[in-house]
Tab-separated table of C-alpha atoms in Angstrom:
chain	number	residue	atom	x	y	z
A	1	MET	CA	-17.870	-12.370	-23.252
A	2	SER	CA	-20.304	-10.044	-25.027
A	3	THR	CA	-20.404	-6.300	-24.355
A	4	ALA	CA	-23.922	-6.607	-23.023
A	5	VAL	CA	-22.928	-9.238	-20.437
A	6	LEU	CA	-19.827	-7.382	-19.367
A	7	ALA	CA	-21.816	-4.162	-18.902
A	8	ALA	CA	-24.449	-5.968	-16.811
A	9	ILE	CA	-21.878	-7.525	-14.481
A	10	LEU	CA	-20.193	-4.171	-14.132
A	11	ALA	CA	-23.489	-2.322	-13.466
A	12	VAL	CA	-24.437	-4.695	-10.589
A	13	SER	CA	-20.929	-4.641	-9.276
A	14	GLY	CA	-20.677	-0.841	-9.318
A	15	LEU	CA	-24.028	-0.407	-7.446
A	16	VAL	CA	-23.503	-3.049	-4.841
A	17	THR	CA	-19.827	-2.193	-4.072
A	18	SER	CA	-20.517	1.576	-3.769
A	19	PHE	CA	-23.343	0.745	-1.369
A	20	VAL	CA	-21.115	-1.457	0.759
A	21	SER	CA	-18.236	1.276	0.794
A	22	GLY	CA	-20.824	3.880	1.729
A	23	ILE	CA	-21.539	1.932	4.915
A	24	LEU	CA	-18.195	0.624	5.899
A	25	GLY	CA	-15.892	3.298	4.294
A	26	MET	CA	-14.095	0.437	2.500
A	27	ALA	CA	-14.453	-3.210	1.464
A	28	GLY	CA	-16.551	-2.358	-1.689
A	29	GLY	CA	-13.539	-1.236	-3.480
A	30	MET	CA	-11.834	-4.541	-2.664
A	31	ILE	CA	-14.785	-6.549	-4.203
A	32	LEU	CA	-14.948	-4.302	-7.272
A	33	MET	CA	-11.140	-4.623	-7.818
A	34	GLY	CA	-11.270	-8.377	-7.825
A	35	ILE	CA	-14.220	-8.409	-10.240
A	36	LEU	CA	-12.334	-6.070	-12.710
A	37	LEU	CA	-9.137	-8.098	-12.488
A	38	ALA	CA	-11.115	-11.067	-13.497
A	39	LEU	CA	-12.517	-9.338	-16.599
A	40	MET	CA	-9.868	-6.992	-17.879
A	41	PRO	CA	-6.085	-6.351	-18.287
A	42	VAL	CA	-4.521	-4.887	-15.200
A	43	PRO	CA	-4.047	-1.312	-16.472
A	44	ALA	CA	-7.651	-1.100	-17.697
A	45	ALA	CA	-8.982	-2.706	-14.504
A	46	MET	CA	-7.051	-0.203	-12.406
A	47	MET	CA	-8.125	2.761	-14.333
A	48	LEU	CA	-11.876	1.804	-14.400
A	49	HIS	CA	-11.670	0.898	-10.606
A	50	GLY	CA	-10.281	4.417	-10.004
A	51	VAL	CA	-13.060	6.131	-12.076
A	52	ALA	CA	-15.810	4.140	-10.177
A	53	GLN	CA	-14.187	4.583	-6.765
A	54	LEU	CA	-13.483	8.270	-7.363
A	55	ALA	CA	-17.276	8.721	-7.983
A	56	SER	CA	-18.207	6.654	-4.939
A	57	ASN	CA	-15.683	8.164	-2.573
A	58	GLY	CA	-16.064	11.745	-4.022
A	59	TRP	CA	-19.801	11.618	-3.532
A	60	ARG	CA	-19.474	10.156	-0.173
A	61	ALA	CA	-17.062	12.956	0.796
A	62	MET	CA	-19.533	15.595	-0.536
A	63	LEU	CA	-22.406	13.949	1.626
A	64	TRP	CA	-20.299	14.252	4.799
A	65	HIS	CA	-18.068	17.215	3.843
A	66	GLY	CA	-18.643	18.945	7.146
A	67	GLU	CA	-17.051	15.960	8.980
A	68	VAL	CA	-13.721	15.937	7.016
A	69	VAL	CA	-10.552	16.448	8.997
A	70	TRP	CA	-8.625	18.597	6.701
A	71	ARG	CA	-5.314	18.479	8.621
A	72	ILE	CA	-5.163	14.727	8.070
A	73	PHE	CA	-6.081	15.047	4.434
A	74	ARG	CA	-3.319	17.579	3.718
A	75	GLY	CA	-0.713	15.253	5.224
A	76	TYR	CA	-2.102	12.374	3.372
A	77	ALA	CA	-2.088	14.120	0.108
A	78	LEU	CA	1.607	15.019	0.421
A	79	GLY	CA	2.601	11.451	1.141
A	80	ALA	CA	0.436	10.248	-1.849
A	81	LEU	CA	2.129	12.572	-4.172
A	82	ALA	CA	5.667	11.489	-3.087
A	83	ALA	CA	4.725	7.736	-3.621
A	84	THR	CA	3.142	8.370	-7.041
A	85	ALA	CA	6.294	10.200	-8.193
A	86	ILE	CA	8.325	7.142	-7.508
A	87	PHE	CA	5.868	4.925	-9.414
A	88	ILE	CA	6.020	7.358	-12.382
A	89	VAL	CA	9.849	7.091	-12.482
A	90	LEU	CA	9.678	3.250	-12.333
A	91	GLN	CA	6.641	2.775	-14.624
A	92	LEU	CA	5.608	-0.194	-12.509
A	93	VAL	CA	2.603	-2.387	-13.450
A	94	VAL	CA	2.264	-5.726	-11.623
A	95	SER	CA	0.675	-8.972	-13.079
A	96	LYS	CA	-2.857	-10.013	-12.094
A	97	PRO	CA	-1.710	-12.819	-9.670
A	98	VAL	CA	0.683	-10.421	-7.815
A	99	ALA	CA	-2.017	-7.827	-7.552
A	100	LEU	CA	-4.380	-10.397	-6.097
A	101	VAL	CA	-1.783	-11.614	-3.657
A	102	VAL	CA	-0.899	-8.118	-2.484
A	103	MET	CA	-4.504	-7.184	-2.155
A	104	GLY	CA	-5.153	-10.359	-0.175
A	105	LEU	CA	-2.163	-9.771	2.106
A	106	THR	CA	-2.984	-6.283	3.076
A	107	PRO	CA	-5.591	-7.058	5.831
A	108	PHE	CA	-3.200	-9.609	7.387
A	109	ALA	CA	-0.267	-7.270	7.162
A	110	ALA	CA	-2.350	-4.680	8.914
A	111	LEU	CA	-3.267	-7.124	11.643
A	112	ALA	CA	0.293	-8.221	12.068
A	113	LEU	CA	1.815	-4.795	12.671
A	114	PRO	CA	3.281	-4.778	16.149
A	115	GLU	CA	1.505	-2.768	18.953
A	116	ARG	CA	4.615	-0.558	19.535
A	117	LEU	CA	4.143	1.101	16.144
A	118	HIS	CA	0.863	2.539	17.362
A	119	LEU	CA	-0.177	3.937	14.033
A	120	ASN	CA	-2.769	6.739	14.466
A	121	VAL	CA	-3.649	9.268	11.671
A	122	GLU	CA	-4.183	11.872	14.404
A	123	ARG	CA	-0.434	11.836	15.382
A	124	PRO	CA	2.129	14.082	13.792
A	125	PHE	CA	3.721	12.803	10.470
A	126	HIS	CA	1.387	9.765	10.485
A	127	PRO	CA	-1.010	11.306	7.737
A	128	PHE	CA	2.135	11.650	5.491
A	129	ALA	CA	3.164	8.012	6.019
A	130	CYS	CA	-0.523	6.928	5.560
A	131	GLY	CA	-0.699	8.682	2.215
A	132	ALA	CA	2.687	7.257	0.912
A	133	ILE	CA	1.896	3.729	2.024
A	134	CYS	CA	-1.713	3.645	0.827
A	135	SER	CA	-0.988	5.233	-2.588
A	136	ALA	CA	1.865	2.724	-3.186
A	137	LEU	CA	-0.657	-0.114	-2.392
A	138	SER	CA	-3.220	1.579	-4.591
A	139	LEU	CA	-0.929	1.483	-7.537
A	140	THR	CA	0.162	-2.014	-6.924
A	141	ALA	CA	-3.027	-3.860	-5.803
A	142	GLY	CA	-5.648	-1.351	-6.640
A	143	VAL	CA	-6.865	-0.976	-3.036
A	144	SER	CA	-5.421	0.244	0.304
A	145	GLY	CA	-8.439	0.121	2.590
A	146	PRO	CA	-7.163	-2.408	5.187
A	147	ILE	CA	-4.008	-0.436	5.664
A	148	LEU	CA	-5.785	2.766	5.708
A	149	ASP	CA	-8.120	1.439	8.476
A	150	VAL	CA	-5.085	0.746	10.750
A	151	PHE	CA	-4.219	4.404	10.761
A	152	PHE	CA	-7.956	5.315	11.665
A	153	VAL	CA	-8.907	2.527	14.135
A	154	ARG	CA	-7.166	4.051	17.099
A	155	SER	CA	-8.229	7.585	16.464
A	156	LYS	CA	-10.858	9.273	18.623
A	157	MET	CA	-12.869	10.200	15.518
A	158	GLY	CA	-16.547	9.174	15.282
A	159	ARG	CA	-17.804	6.952	12.456
A	160	HIS	CA	-18.943	10.112	10.336
A	161	ALA	CA	-15.595	11.820	10.541
A	162	VAL	CA	-13.811	8.403	9.823
A	163	VAL	CA	-15.985	7.856	6.690
A	164	ALA	CA	-15.786	11.406	5.486
A	165	THR	CA	-11.978	11.731	5.982
A	166	LYS	CA	-11.344	8.308	4.417
A	167	ALA	CA	-13.571	9.225	1.408
A	168	MET	CA	-11.527	12.424	0.868
A	169	THR	CA	-8.088	10.666	1.123
A	170	GLN	CA	-9.241	7.849	-1.182
A	171	SER	CA	-10.669	10.233	-3.647
A	172	PHE	CA	-7.245	11.969	-4.026
A	173	SER	CA	-5.480	8.516	-4.320
A	174	HIS	CA	-8.002	7.483	-7.076
A	175	ILE	CA	-7.191	10.711	-8.978
A	176	LEU	CA	-3.595	9.784	-8.929
A	177	LYS	CA	-4.384	6.256	-9.948
A	178	ILE	CA	-6.532	7.280	-12.932
A	179	THR	CA	-3.811	9.641	-14.020
A	180	TYR	CA	-1.072	7.053	-13.692
A	181	PHE	CA	-2.918	4.077	-15.333
A	182	GLY	CA	-4.618	6.384	-17.869
A	183	GLY	CA	-1.124	7.117	-19.258
A	184	ILE	CA	-0.323	3.466	-19.419
A	185	VAL	CA	-3.683	2.560	-21.088
A	186	ALA	CA	-3.065	5.341	-23.659
A	187	THR	CA	0.030	3.422	-24.863
A	188	GLY	CA	-2.217	0.550	-25.952
A	189	ARG	CA	-2.162	-1.684	-22.946
A	190	GLY	CA	-5.889	-2.250	-22.543
A	191	THR	CA	-8.916	-0.033	-23.244
A	192	VAL	CA	-11.767	1.407	-21.236
A	193	ASP	CA	-14.945	2.412	-23.095
A	194	PRO	CA	-16.098	5.857	-22.008
A	195	TRP	CA	-19.674	4.903	-21.716
A	196	ILE	CA	-18.911	2.139	-19.298
A	197	GLY	CA	-16.963	4.529	-17.208
A	198	ALA	CA	-19.875	6.943	-17.271
A	199	MET	CA	-22.208	4.081	-16.310
A	200	MET	CA	-19.992	3.180	-13.301
A	201	VAL	CA	-19.959	6.853	-12.187
A	202	VAL	CA	-23.812	7.049	-12.137
A	203	LEU	CA	-24.210	3.755	-10.323
A	204	ALA	CA	-21.591	4.730	-7.786
A	205	PHE	CA	-23.550	7.867	-6.987
A	206	ALA	CA	-26.691	5.763	-6.568
A	207	GLY	CA	-25.103	3.138	-4.356
A	208	THR	CA	-23.479	5.838	-2.163
A	209	SER	CA	-26.735	7.722	-1.716
A	210	LEU	CA	-28.711	4.557	-0.837
A	211	SER	CA	-26.050	3.678	1.902
A	212	ALA	CA	-26.342	7.069	3.785
A	213	PRO	CA	-29.559	6.086	5.803
A	214	VAL	CA	-27.903	2.748	6.769
A	215	LEU	CA	-24.840	4.477	8.120
A	216	LYS	CA	-26.876	6.877	10.223
A	217	ARG	CA	-28.691	3.922	11.964
A	218	MET	CA	-25.452	2.020	12.614
A	219	ASP	CA	-23.505	2.582	15.915
A	220	ASP	CA	-19.635	3.091	16.141
A	221	LYS	CA	-19.070	-0.368	17.657
A	222	SER	CA	-20.961	-2.350	14.956
A	223	PHE	CA	-19.456	-0.109	12.306
A	224	ARG	CA	-15.898	-1.154	13.315
A	225	GLN	CA	-16.737	-4.901	13.733
A	226	TRP	CA	-18.420	-5.298	10.368
A	227	THR	CA	-15.570	-3.348	8.720
A	228	ARG	CA	-12.842	-5.640	10.236
A	229	TRP	CA	-14.551	-8.982	9.531
A	230	THR	CA	-15.641	-8.127	5.963
A	231	VAL	CA	-12.121	-6.984	5.026
A	232	MET	CA	-10.523	-10.004	6.564
A	233	ALA	CA	-12.826	-12.394	4.652
A	234	LEU	CA	-12.072	-10.608	1.398
A	235	GLY	CA	-8.302	-10.658	2.034
A	236	GLY	CA	-8.420	-14.462	2.546
A	237	PHE	CA	-10.279	-15.027	-0.605
A	238	TYR	CA	-8.098	-12.773	-2.829
A	239	LEU	CA	-4.833	-14.277	-1.271
A	240	ALA	CA	-6.061	-17.755	-2.156
A	241	SER	CA	-7.051	-16.819	-5.619
A	242	GLY	CA	-3.676	-15.081	-6.287
A	243	VAL	CA	-1.689	-18.018	-4.989
A	244	VAL	CA	-3.687	-20.487	-7.193
A	245	LEU	CA	-2.928	-18.274	-10.247
A	246	LEU	CA	0.806	-18.141	-9.411
A	247	LEU	CA	0.911	-21.928	-8.999
A	248	ARG	CA	-0.641	-22.317	-12.502
């Protein structure tokens, strides 16, 4: 594939997926991760995904910064750091089929969690658990949105606070992912052209900005319904894709 074609695919993907994430607070990252895994080695795909999603989530967090629940973010950050420390020790990088399977399973694993667990990011210690679990998934499958949503779905927070707090927590996880896989890419396991990374950042800003008026017009009920169905559909697609690759 020529550089021009690759850049065109990534440009459209970056704009569309950041727009989707800006509305739903997730899902766009899952779409982008699948595209990148199809085009690049795992470490390079993870790093570029982190760059693009950091721009998208970071800009979204800035747009709604007044809605961020900082107590939840602090607990999440501590859990994320603990999980990343373990990955640094193990130096773990999964294969593409495994990454796709894990990414595809996350929505169904979230749905299968028993009611008695009653995960809620507003409860004590749950933000720490959320950070540890989501960062482990981010470093394995590239995304953690479906599991992250489980911690937020029972909260009493409105859609603006949910989107803002998710954006801040995800931004932190993407910083950790860029750092982790950046070190691996530096050893020669894949490359990421700086200009492509810069292009993805600019388009992430654009897609996120375009999504803000749509989010304002959406009510909380439709917001949660669209999020759930979109993520489940993506999960099924990636799970099937990963299984096909494993069978080959």
